[in-house]
Amino acid sequence: MKILVPLKRVADPDNANKIKVTLSKIETTGLEWKPNPFDEYALEAALRLTENGANTKARLGEVIVVTFGPKETETTLRGALATGADRAMRVDVTDDQLDGDLVARALKTLVEREKPDLVLLGKQEVEGDANQVGQILAEHLGWPQATAAGTIKSEGDKALLVGREVDGGALTLKVTLPAVVSVDPRIVAPKSVQSVHSPAHTYADGVRFSALMAIMAAKKKPLADVKLTDLVSDVALKITYTAFEAPPARKAGVKVKTVEELVQKLRTEAKVL
Amino acid sequence: MSNVLVVVEIAGGKARKASFSAIAAAREMVKGGGAFAILVAGAGAAGAAADVVAYGASKVIVVDDAGLANQVCEMFAPTLVAVTRSGAFDVVVMTATSFGKDVAPRVAAKLGAGYASDISGVRAEGGKLVIRRPMFAGNAYGVCEITTPVRVVSVRQSEFAPAEPSGGSSPVETTPFAGPDPAAARVEFVGLETGKSERPDLGDAGVIVTGGRPLKERFASVLDPLANLLGAAVGASRALCDAGHAPPELQVGQTGRIVAPKLYFAIGISGAIQHLAGMKGSKTIVAVNKDPEAPIFQVADYGIVADLFTAVPALVEELKKG
């Protein structure tokens, strides 16, 4: 199976509370760049689908990673290559030149060139929290989509049985490839992905780490630069941001000593019981 | 002037409560002039139309077809697009439920429209809609505009109080199912497993009791008595869901459900940013945690530093005293 995994780098999501909004602009100064966690889950799932879990050194398919960003986002791509992806592409552009629709349209051209069987991506990136690129891409390609996948089972590399996490439960779809699948965090649980090569394999929970040797070897893996205008002629944005605001501050309340005091305050002060 | 189409979901033969938040957003959009219509699409939509005729819509459009029995977006998208085009609607609004998040961007792409997801506010300003939406796990809000002639938005349920009826009775008209998207030939609905719970849905509940990592296999035995007493929905932290102690659909947070009940109990929740993103809009927050330094106390209105395994049963006893 050939899989395309779009990745984005984001400001360290575990320190997102340190983001400052000054003069209507977002400041992420001092925050580290990290790969979007959902995209890391997608990459992990892609690797699991293209290997035998008992012998992960032999690649049994191809995983191509692509990012949209300036030169320094090559770090994100090299990290993905070190984890096991086979080759990488970087579309040279900055975040303010992009919206979800433009990314999806550019990806469409890349998909037509590369002809993957599957586009596997995070259900949202944790900066814009927009949750739309996969769906828009699927529509532009005329492909089926399965969003918020918590489980994926390959059916002979021809179709996927996808367990989607939906409000109130799990919805299972069978999608015939090629298709677009976006993933939820549970996709990296030990038995969430069943590849055709080792369906019964139990993985370590979470995403894999790269060995030092792999980090060195990743420097030699192919990484191609692509111009955005080679992929799309219309680079106009469909959404423009005019300002950013800080969220309303929430003050810390009081600590109570006993449950009696708590119930009394909920009844008489907050009046919520 | 906006000509708005609200897409209402059906659950159990009735208009889904979450969809009334989308009606509330549509009312905001037409304050500067214009009108909104409501589309009820699904198998059994004809019966559910009665639920939405008293909300001030110019009309209620019904598409009732067996092809729309399951929430498969490739089945719904063409109908949503056809209704938008035939009514010359320039805004399509849904609630950002799991179905809204799935189908709305696909509809936007078909229409060549810009799509703003999970918005928390909207204001009509001249012919424009000024949209506000949470970003960075709720640590910043972006103010944006959609630049295309047709605009698609999904609204965050917790940020728009469900619309109340305004009286009157909108005319109901029936429109045929537009048929499946060609891609639907490659999607098969296999099944939907829902938790068999008598409790309210997390998105609709006035009180939510959420448990974190320390509860482990005692998640239900500790929280159920409290939730039952308060008629509350039960939620869980990501750690608890990932460990398999709570089903994934109960997860509250940036990656799970985003809620804003009247009263939120965070039991054994440390208060990671990703969890706070899902609940800090709650009116009153109560935190029970052993660690006095836990970040949850920075957003809680009332906190108790205590072992939850003794504090929660004691709380239940105290509440029973009435």
Coordinates of C-alpha atoms in Angstrom, one line a residue:
Chain A
M1 CA 0.0 0.0 0.0
K2 CA 1.2 3.5 -0.8
I3 CA 0.2 6.1 1.7
L4 CA 0.5 9.9 1.7
V5 CA 0.7 11.5 5.1
P6 CA 0.4 15.3 5.3
L7 CA 2.1 16.7 8.4
K8 CA 2.1 20.1 10.0
R9 CA 4.4 21.6 12.6
V10 CA 2.7 23.5 15.3
A11 CA 3.7 25.6 18.4
D12 CA 4.1 23.2 21.3
P13 CA 0.6 22.2 22.2
D14 CA 1.4 21.3 25.8
N15 CA 2.3 25.0 26.3
A16 CA -0.5 26.5 24.3
N17 CA -1.5 28.4 27.4
K18 CA 1.7 30.5 27.0
I19 CA 0.5 31.8 23.7
K20 CA 0.2 35.6 23.9
V21 CA -2.2 37.7 21.9
T22 CA -0.7 41.2 21.5
L23 CA -2.2 43.9 19.3
S24 CA -4.5 41.4 17.7
K25 CA -1.6 39.2 16.7
I26 CA -0.7 35.7 17.9
E27 CA 2.8 35.4 19.5
T28 CA 4.3 32.1 19.9
T29 CA 7.8 33.4 20.8
G30 CA 9.6 31.0 23.1
L31 CA 7.5 28.1 22.2
E32 CA 9.1 25.1 20.6
W33 CA 7.9 23.7 17.3
K34 CA 6.6 20.2 17.3
P35 CA 4.8 18.0 14.8
N36 CA 1.0 18.2 15.2
P37 CA 0.2 15.3 17.5
F38 CA -2.7 14.1 15.3
D39 CA -0.4 13.9 12.3
E40 CA 2.1 11.9 14.3
Y41 CA -0.7 9.4 15.0
A42 CA -1.5 9.3 11.3
L43 CA 2.2 8.6 10.5
E44 CA 2.3 5.8 13.1
A45 CA -0.9 4.3 11.6
A46 CA 0.6 4.5 8.1
L47 CA 3.8 2.8 9.2
R48 CA 1.7 0.0 10.9
L49 CA -0.2 -0.5 7.7
T50 CA 2.9 -0.9 5.6
E51 CA 5.0 -3.3 7.7
N52 CA 5.0 -6.6 9.5
G53 CA 4.8 -5.7 13.1
A54 CA 7.2 -8.5 14.0
N55 CA 9.9 -7.1 11.7
T56 CA 9.5 -3.4 11.3
K57 CA 12.8 -3.0 9.4
A58 CA 11.4 -4.4 6.2
R59 CA 9.1 -1.8 4.6
L60 CA 6.1 -3.5 2.9
G61 CA 4.7 -0.4 1.2
E62 CA 5.6 3.2 0.9
V63 CA 4.8 6.1 3.2
I64 CA 5.4 9.6 1.7
V65 CA 5.2 12.6 4.1
V66 CA 4.4 16.1 2.9
T67 CA 4.4 19.4 4.8
F68 CA 3.5 23.0 3.9
G69 CA 6.0 25.4 5.4
P70 CA 9.2 27.4 5.2
K71 CA 12.7 25.8 5.0
E72 CA 12.9 25.1 8.7
T73 CA 10.0 22.7 8.6
E74 CA 12.4 20.3 7.0
T75 CA 13.2 19.4 10.6
T76 CA 9.6 18.1 10.9
L77 CA 10.0 16.0 7.8
R78 CA 13.4 14.6 8.8
G79 CA 11.9 13.6 12.1
A80 CA 9.1 11.7 10.2
L81 CA 11.7 10.1 7.9
A82 CA 13.7 9.0 11.0
T83 CA 10.5 7.4 12.3
G84 CA 10.2 5.3 9.2
A85 CA 8.6 7.3 6.4
D86 CA 10.3 6.6 3.0
R87 CA 10.5 10.0 1.4
A88 CA 9.3 13.5 2.0
M89 CA 8.1 16.6 0.2
R90 CA 7.9 20.2 1.3
V91 CA 5.7 22.8 -0.3
D92 CA 7.4 26.1 0.2
V93 CA 5.0 28.5 1.8
T94 CA 4.2 30.2 5.1
D95 CA 1.2 29.6 7.3
D96 CA -0.4 33.0 6.6
Q97 CA -0.5 32.1 2.9
L98 CA -2.7 29.1 3.6
D99 CA -6.1 28.0 4.6
G100 CA -7.6 24.5 4.8
D101 CA -9.1 24.8 1.3
L102 CA -5.9 25.8 -0.3
V103 CA -3.9 23.0 1.4
A104 CA -6.6 20.6 0.2
R105 CA -6.4 21.8 -3.4
A106 CA -2.6 21.6 -3.4
L107 CA -2.8 18.1 -1.9
K108 CA -5.2 17.1 -4.7
T109 CA -2.5 17.8 -7.3
L110 CA 0.1 15.9 -5.3
V111 CA -2.2 13.0 -5.0
E112 CA -2.8 13.0 -8.7
R113 CA 0.9 12.9 -9.3
E114 CA 1.8 10.3 -6.6
K115 CA -1.3 8.1 -6.9
P116 CA -1.3 6.8 -3.3
D117 CA -3.9 4.3 -2.3
L118 CA -4.6 6.2 0.9
V119 CA -4.2 9.7 2.3
L120 CA -3.9 9.3 6.1
L121 CA -3.9 12.5 8.2
G122 CA -4.7 13.9 11.6
K123 CA -8.3 14.9 12.0
Q124 CA -7.3 18.4 13.0
E125 CA -4.1 20.4 13.6
V126 CA -4.0 21.8 17.1
E127 CA -3.4 25.5 16.2
G128 CA -6.4 26.2 14.0
D129 CA -8.4 23.2 15.3
A130 CA -10.2 23.4 11.9
N131 CA -10.8 19.7 11.1
Q132 CA -11.5 20.2 7.4
V133 CA -8.5 19.4 5.1
G134 CA -9.2 15.7 4.8
Q135 CA -12.9 16.2 4.0
I136 CA -12.3 18.9 1.4
L137 CA -9.5 16.8 -0.2
A138 CA -11.8 13.8 -0.4
E139 CA -14.5 15.8 -2.1
H140 CA -12.0 17.3 -4.6
L141 CA -10.7 13.9 -5.4
G142 CA -14.1 12.3 -5.6
W143 CA -12.9 9.8 -3.0
P144 CA -14.7 8.4 0.0
Q145 CA -13.7 9.7 3.4
A146 CA -13.7 8.3 7.0
T147 CA -13.0 10.9 9.6
A148 CA -11.9 10.5 13.3
A149 CA -10.7 6.9 12.9
G150 CA -10.1 5.1 16.2
T151 CA -9.4 1.8 14.5
I152 CA -8.4 0.7 11.0
K153 CA -8.4 -2.8 9.7
S154 CA -7.0 -3.5 6.2
E155 CA -8.9 -5.9 4.1
G156 CA -6.4 -7.2 1.7
D157 CA -5.0 -3.8 1.0
K158 CA -8.1 -3.1 -1.1
A159 CA -10.4 -1.8 1.5
L160 CA -10.3 -0.5 5.0
L161 CA -12.7 -1.2 7.8
V162 CA -12.7 2.0 9.8
G163 CA -14.1 2.5 13.3
R164 CA -14.9 6.2 13.6
E165 CA -15.3 7.9 16.9
V166 CA -18.6 9.8 16.8
D167 CA -20.9 11.5 19.3
G168 CA -22.3 8.8 21.5
G169 CA -20.5 5.8 20.0
A170 CA -18.5 4.2 17.2
L171 CA -19.6 4.1 13.6
T172 CA -18.0 1.6 11.4
L173 CA -17.5 2.2 7.6
K174 CA -15.9 0.0 5.0
V175 CA -14.2 2.2 2.4
T176 CA -12.8 0.9 -0.8
L177 CA -9.4 2.4 -1.7
P178 CA -8.3 4.9 -2.7
A179 CA -9.7 6.9 0.2
V180 CA -9.0 9.7 2.7
V181 CA -8.9 8.7 6.4
S182 CA -8.4 11.1 9.3
V183 CA -7.4 9.8 12.7
D184 CA -8.3 10.2 16.3
P185 CA -5.7 9.7 19.1
R186 CA -7.0 6.1 19.8
I187 CA -5.5 5.0 16.5
V188 CA -2.2 4.4 18.2
A189 CA -3.5 2.0 20.9
P190 CA -1.7 -1.4 20.7
K191 CA -4.3 -3.1 18.5
S192 CA -6.0 -0.2 16.8
V193 CA -4.4 -0.9 13.4
Q194 CA -4.6 -4.3 11.8
S195 CA -2.4 -4.4 8.6
V196 CA -2.7 -7.1 6.0
H197 CA 0.9 -8.1 6.9
S198 CA 0.5 -8.8 10.6
P199 CA -3.1 -8.4 11.6
A200 CA -2.7 -9.9 15.0
H201 CA 0.3 -7.9 16.0
T202 CA 0.2 -6.0 19.3
Y203 CA 2.1 -2.7 19.3
A204 CA 3.5 -0.7 22.1
D205 CA 1.0 2.0 23.0
G206 CA 1.6 5.4 21.3
V207 CA 3.9 6.5 18.5
R208 CA 7.3 5.0 18.0
F209 CA 10.6 6.7 18.7
S210 CA 13.4 6.9 16.2
A211 CA 16.7 5.2 16.9
L212 CA 19.9 7.2 16.6
M213 CA 20.9 5.2 13.5
A214 CA 17.6 5.9 11.9
I215 CA 18.0 9.6 12.6
M216 CA 21.4 9.5 10.8
A217 CA 19.9 7.4 7.9
A218 CA 17.0 9.9 7.6
K219 CA 19.4 12.6 6.4
K220 CA 20.0 10.6 3.3
K221 CA 16.3 9.9 2.5
P222 CA 14.8 11.9 -0.4
L223 CA 13.3 15.2 0.4
A224 CA 11.9 17.2 -2.5
D225 CA 11.0 20.9 -2.6
V226 CA 7.8 21.8 -4.4
K227 CA 6.5 25.3 -5.2
L228 CA 2.9 26.0 -4.2
T229 CA 2.2 27.6 -7.6
D230 CA 3.3 24.4 -9.3
L231 CA 0.4 22.7 -7.6
V232 CA -2.4 25.3 -7.7
S233 CA -2.8 28.3 -9.9
D234 CA -5.4 30.0 -7.7
V235 CA -3.8 30.8 -4.3
A236 CA -6.5 33.1 -3.0
L237 CA -7.7 32.3 0.5
K238 CA -11.3 31.6 1.3
I239 CA -10.9 32.6 4.9
T240 CA -9.1 35.6 6.1
Y241 CA -8.3 36.4 9.7
T242 CA -8.5 40.1 10.7
A243 CA -7.6 39.9 14.4
F244 CA -6.9 37.5 17.3
E245 CA -8.2 37.9 20.8
A246 CA -7.2 36.5 24.1
P247 CA -9.9 34.3 25.7
P248 CA -11.8 35.6 28.6
A249 CA -9.8 35.0 31.8
R250 CA -11.2 32.6 34.2
K251 CA -10.3 33.3 37.8
A252 CA -9.3 30.6 40.2
G253 CA -12.0 30.2 42.8
V254 CA -11.8 29.1 46.4
K255 CA -10.7 25.9 48.0
V256 CA -13.2 24.5 50.5
K257 CA -12.3 22.2 53.3
T258 CA -15.2 19.9 53.5
V259 CA -17.9 18.4 51.3
E260 CA -20.5 20.0 53.6
E261 CA -19.0 23.4 52.8
L262 CA -18.9 22.6 49.1
V263 CA -22.6 21.6 48.9
Q264 CA -23.6 24.6 50.9
K265 CA -21.7 26.9 48.5
L266 CA -23.1 25.2 45.4
R267 CA -26.6 25.7 46.8
T268 CA -26.5 29.2 48.3
E269 CA -23.6 31.0 46.5
A270 CA -23.4 29.4 43.0
K271 CA -27.1 28.4 43.1
V272 CA -26.5 25.5 40.8
L273 CA -28.1 22.7 42.8
Chain B
M1 CA -28.7 40.5 4.1
S2 CA -28.1 36.9 4.5
N3 CA -30.2 34.0 3.1
V4 CA -29.3 31.3 5.6
L5 CA -29.9 27.5 5.4
V6 CA -29.8 25.7 8.7
V7 CA -29.2 21.9 8.4
V8 CA -30.9 20.1 11.3
E9 CA -29.9 16.5 12.2
I10 CA -32.3 13.8 13.2
A11 CA -31.8 11.4 16.1
G12 CA -34.4 8.8 17.1
G13 CA -37.0 10.4 14.8
K14 CA -36.7 13.8 16.3
A15 CA -34.7 17.0 15.6
R16 CA -31.4 16.6 17.5
K17 CA -31.0 19.0 20.4
A18 CA -27.6 20.1 19.2
S19 CA -29.1 21.4 16.0
F20 CA -31.0 24.1 17.9
S21 CA -27.6 25.8 18.5
A22 CA -27.3 26.2 14.7
I23 CA -30.8 27.8 14.7
A24 CA -29.6 30.2 17.3
A25 CA -26.5 31.1 15.2
A26 CA -28.8 31.7 12.1
R27 CA -30.9 34.1 14.1
E28 CA -27.7 36.1 14.9
M29 CA -26.8 36.1 11.2
V30 CA -30.1 37.5 10.0
K31 CA -30.2 40.3 12.6
G32 CA -28.7 42.6 9.9
G33 CA -31.5 41.6 7.5
G34 CA -32.4 38.5 5.6
A35 CA -34.1 35.2 6.6
F36 CA -33.3 31.7 7.4
A37 CA -34.8 28.4 6.3
I38 CA -34.4 25.0 7.9
L39 CA -33.5 21.8 6.1
V40 CA -34.4 18.6 7.9
A41 CA -32.8 15.7 6.0
G42 CA -32.8 12.0 6.9
A43 CA -34.9 8.9 7.0
G44 CA -38.0 10.0 9.0
A45 CA -37.4 13.7 8.4
A46 CA -41.1 14.3 7.7
G47 CA -41.9 13.4 11.2
A48 CA -39.1 15.5 12.7
A49 CA -40.1 18.6 10.8
A50 CA -42.8 19.4 13.3
D51 CA -40.0 19.9 15.9
V52 CA -38.7 23.0 14.1
V53 CA -41.7 24.8 12.6
A54 CA -42.0 27.3 15.5
Y55 CA -38.6 28.8 15.3
G56 CA -39.1 31.7 12.9
A57 CA -37.8 30.0 9.7
S58 CA -39.1 31.3 6.4
K59 CA -39.8 27.6 5.6
V60 CA -38.9 24.1 6.6
I61 CA -37.6 22.0 3.8
V62 CA -37.9 18.2 4.3
V63 CA -35.9 15.6 2.5
D64 CA -37.1 12.2 3.7
D65 CA -35.5 9.2 2.1
A66 CA -34.3 5.8 3.1
G67 CA -30.9 6.6 1.5
L68 CA -30.4 9.0 4.4
A69 CA -30.9 6.4 7.1
N70 CA -27.3 6.5 8.2
Q71 CA -25.0 9.4 8.7
V72 CA -22.7 8.7 5.8
C73 CA -21.6 12.1 4.4
E74 CA -21.3 10.8 0.8
M75 CA -25.1 10.1 0.9
F76 CA -26.0 13.5 2.4
A77 CA -23.7 16.0 0.7
P78 CA -25.3 16.1 -2.7
T79 CA -28.8 16.8 -1.2
L80 CA -27.4 19.6 1.0
V81 CA -25.7 21.1 -2.0
A82 CA -28.8 20.8 -4.2
V83 CA -31.0 22.5 -1.6
T84 CA -28.5 25.3 -1.1
R85 CA -28.3 26.0 -4.8
S86 CA -32.1 25.8 -5.5
G87 CA -32.9 28.1 -2.7
A88 CA -30.0 30.5 -3.6
F89 CA -28.8 30.3 0.0
D90 CA -25.5 32.2 0.7
V91 CA -24.9 30.7 4.2
V92 CA -25.1 27.1 5.3
V93 CA -24.9 26.5 9.0
M94 CA -24.8 23.2 11.0
T95 CA -23.8 22.4 14.5
A96 CA -20.3 21.0 14.9
T97 CA -21.4 17.5 16.0
S98 CA -19.4 14.6 14.7
F99 CA -21.7 14.5 11.7
G100 CA -21.5 18.3 11.1
K101 CA -17.8 18.1 11.2
D102 CA -17.8 15.3 8.7
V103 CA -20.2 16.6 6.1
A104 CA -20.0 20.4 6.3
P105 CA -16.5 20.7 4.8
R106 CA -17.5 18.3 2.0
V107 CA -20.5 20.4 1.2
A108 CA -18.3 23.6 1.3
A109 CA -15.9 22.0 -1.2
K110 CA -18.8 21.0 -3.6
L111 CA -20.1 24.6 -3.4
G112 CA -16.6 26.2 -3.8
A113 CA -17.4 27.9 -0.5
G114 CA -15.1 28.8 2.4
Y115 CA -15.8 26.9 5.6
A116 CA -15.3 28.1 9.1
S117 CA -15.5 25.3 11.6
D118 CA -16.6 25.2 15.2
I119 CA -17.3 28.9 15.5
S120 CA -18.1 30.5 18.9
G121 CA -19.7 33.7 17.7
V122 CA -21.0 35.5 14.6
R123 CA -22.2 39.0 13.9
A124 CA -23.8 40.5 10.8
E125 CA -22.0 43.6 9.7
G126 CA -23.3 45.1 6.5
G127 CA -23.3 42.2 4.0
K128 CA -20.5 40.5 5.9
L129 CA -20.4 38.0 8.7
V130 CA -17.8 38.6 11.3
I131 CA -17.0 35.2 12.7
R132 CA -15.2 34.4 15.9
R133 CA -13.7 30.9 16.5
P134 CA -11.5 29.3 19.2
M135 CA -8.0 28.2 18.2
F136 CA -5.0 26.9 20.0
A137 CA -7.1 24.7 22.3
G138 CA -9.2 27.8 23.3
N139 CA -6.1 29.8 24.2
A140 CA -6.9 32.4 21.5
Y141 CA -9.8 33.4 19.4
G142 CA -9.5 34.2 15.7
V143 CA -11.8 36.8 14.1
C144 CA -12.3 35.9 10.5
E145 CA -14.4 36.4 7.4
I146 CA -15.2 34.0 4.7
T147 CA -14.4 35.6 1.3
T148 CA -16.5 33.4 -1.0
P149 CA -20.1 34.3 -2.1
V150 CA -21.4 31.2 -0.4
R151 CA -20.2 30.5 3.2
V152 CA -20.4 27.3 5.2
V153 CA -20.0 27.3 9.0
S154 CA -20.3 24.8 11.8
V155 CA -21.1 26.2 15.3
R156 CA -19.8 25.0 18.6
Q157 CA -22.8 23.7 20.5
S158 CA -21.5 24.8 23.9
E159 CA -21.1 28.4 22.7
F160 CA -24.7 28.9 21.3
A161 CA -27.5 28.4 23.7
P162 CA -30.2 26.3 22.0
A163 CA -32.8 28.4 20.2
E164 CA -36.2 28.7 22.0
P165 CA -39.4 28.6 20.0
S166 CA -40.5 32.0 18.7
G167 CA -44.1 31.0 17.8
G168 CA -45.8 30.9 14.5
S169 CA -45.6 28.0 12.1
S170 CA -43.2 27.9 9.2
P171 CA -44.5 26.4 6.0
V172 CA -43.2 22.9 5.3
E173 CA -42.2 21.8 1.8
T174 CA -40.8 18.5 0.6
T175 CA -37.9 18.2 -1.8
P176 CA -36.6 15.0 -3.3
F177 CA -33.4 13.3 -2.3
A178 CA -30.6 14.3 -4.7
G179 CA -29.1 10.8 -4.7
P180 CA -25.7 9.7 -3.5
D181 CA -22.3 11.2 -4.3
P182 CA -20.4 9.0 -6.8
A183 CA -17.9 8.3 -4.0
A184 CA -20.7 6.6 -2.0
A185 CA -20.3 3.6 -4.2
R186 CA -17.0 3.0 -2.3
V187 CA -18.4 3.5 1.2
E188 CA -20.4 0.9 3.0
F189 CA -22.1 1.6 6.3
V190 CA -21.3 -1.4 8.6
G191 CA -22.8 -0.4 11.9
L192 CA -23.2 2.1 14.7
E193 CA -22.5 1.0 18.2
T194 CA -23.9 3.4 20.8
G195 CA -23.4 3.2 24.5
K196 CA -26.7 2.1 26.0
S197 CA -27.0 4.9 28.5
E198 CA -30.1 6.4 30.1
R199 CA -28.0 9.5 30.8
P200 CA -28.2 12.8 28.9
D201 CA -25.8 13.3 26.0
L202 CA -22.6 15.2 27.1
G203 CA -23.5 18.0 24.6
D204 CA -27.0 18.5 26.2
A205 CA -26.4 17.9 29.9
G206 CA -26.8 20.6 32.5
V207 CA -24.5 18.8 34.9
I208 CA -21.5 16.7 34.0
V209 CA -19.4 14.5 36.2
T210 CA -16.0 13.8 34.7
G211 CA -13.4 11.4 36.0
G212 CA -9.6 11.2 35.5
R213 CA -6.8 8.8 35.5
P214 CA -6.7 7.7 39.2
L215 CA -10.2 6.2 38.9
K216 CA -9.1 3.4 36.6
E217 CA -11.5 0.4 36.8
R218 CA -13.5 2.2 39.6
F219 CA -14.6 4.9 37.1
A220 CA -18.2 3.7 37.0
S221 CA -18.5 2.5 40.6
V222 CA -17.3 5.9 42.0
L223 CA -18.9 8.3 39.6
D224 CA -22.3 6.6 38.9
P225 CA -23.9 7.3 42.3
L226 CA -23.0 11.0 42.0
A227 CA -24.2 11.3 38.4
N228 CA -27.4 9.4 39.0
L229 CA -28.2 11.6 41.9
L230 CA -27.7 14.8 39.9
G231 CA -29.2 13.5 36.6
A232 CA -25.8 14.2 35.2
A233 CA -23.9 13.0 32.1
V234 CA -20.6 11.2 32.7
G235 CA -17.4 12.2 31.0
A236 CA -13.8 11.0 31.2
S237 CA -10.3 12.3 30.6
R238 CA -8.3 11.2 27.6
A239 CA -6.0 9.2 29.9
L240 CA -8.9 7.2 31.3
C241 CA -10.3 6.5 27.8
D242 CA -7.0 5.6 26.3
A243 CA -6.4 3.1 29.2
G244 CA -9.7 1.5 28.3
H245 CA -11.5 2.3 31.6
A246 CA -14.0 4.5 29.9
P247 CA -15.5 4.3 26.3
P248 CA -13.9 6.9 23.9
E249 CA -17.2 8.7 23.3
L250 CA -17.1 9.9 26.9
Q251 CA -13.9 11.8 26.4
V252 CA -14.1 15.5 27.2
G253 CA -11.4 17.8 25.8
Q254 CA -9.9 19.3 22.7
T255 CA -10.0 16.0 20.9
G256 CA -13.3 14.7 22.4
R257 CA -16.5 16.5 23.3
I258 CA -16.4 20.2 24.1
V259 CA -18.9 21.0 26.8
A260 CA -20.2 24.0 28.8
P261 CA -22.7 22.7 31.4
K262 CA -24.1 24.7 34.2
L263 CA -22.2 22.6 36.7
Y264 CA -19.0 20.6 35.9
F265 CA -17.4 18.2 38.4
A266 CA -13.7 17.4 37.6
I267 CA -12.9 14.3 39.7
G268 CA -9.3 13.3 39.7
I269 CA -8.6 15.5 36.7
S270 CA -5.2 17.2 36.7
G271 CA -6.2 19.9 34.2
A272 CA -4.0 19.4 31.1
I273 CA -4.5 22.1 28.5
Q274 CA -6.2 19.7 26.2
H275 CA -8.8 18.8 28.9
L276 CA -9.4 22.5 29.8
A277 CA -10.1 23.2 26.1
G278 CA -13.1 21.0 26.4
M279 CA -14.7 22.3 29.6
K280 CA -13.5 25.7 30.6
G281 CA -16.7 27.4 29.3
S282 CA -18.7 25.6 32.0
K283 CA -20.6 28.0 34.3
T284 CA -19.5 26.5 37.6
I285 CA -16.5 24.2 37.9
V286 CA -15.9 21.9 41.0
A287 CA -12.5 20.1 41.2
V288 CA -11.6 17.3 43.5
N289 CA -7.9 16.4 43.5
K290 CA -5.3 15.1 45.9
D291 CA -2.7 17.4 44.5
P292 CA -3.1 21.0 45.7
E293 CA -0.9 22.2 42.8
A294 CA -3.0 20.6 40.1
P295 CA -3.7 23.1 37.3
I296 CA -7.5 22.3 37.4
F297 CA -7.7 24.4 40.6
Q298 CA -6.7 27.5 38.5
V299 CA -10.0 27.3 36.6
A300 CA -12.2 25.7 39.3
D301 CA -14.7 27.9 41.2
Y302 CA -14.7 25.5 44.1
G303 CA -11.9 23.0 44.8
I304 CA -11.4 20.3 47.4
V305 CA -7.9 18.9 48.0
A306 CA -8.8 15.4 49.0
D307 CA -8.7 11.8 48.0
L308 CA -11.5 11.3 45.6
F309 CA -12.3 7.8 46.8
T310 CA -13.4 9.2 50.1
A311 CA -14.6 12.7 49.0
V312 CA -17.0 11.5 46.2
P313 CA -18.9 9.1 48.4
A314 CA -19.0 11.7 51.2
L315 CA -20.4 14.3 48.6
V316 CA -23.1 11.8 47.6
E317 CA -24.1 11.4 51.2
E318 CA -24.2 15.1 51.8
L319 CA -26.3 15.7 48.7
K320 CA -28.7 13.0 49.8
K321 CA -29.4 15.0 53.0
G322 CA -31.0 17.5 50.6

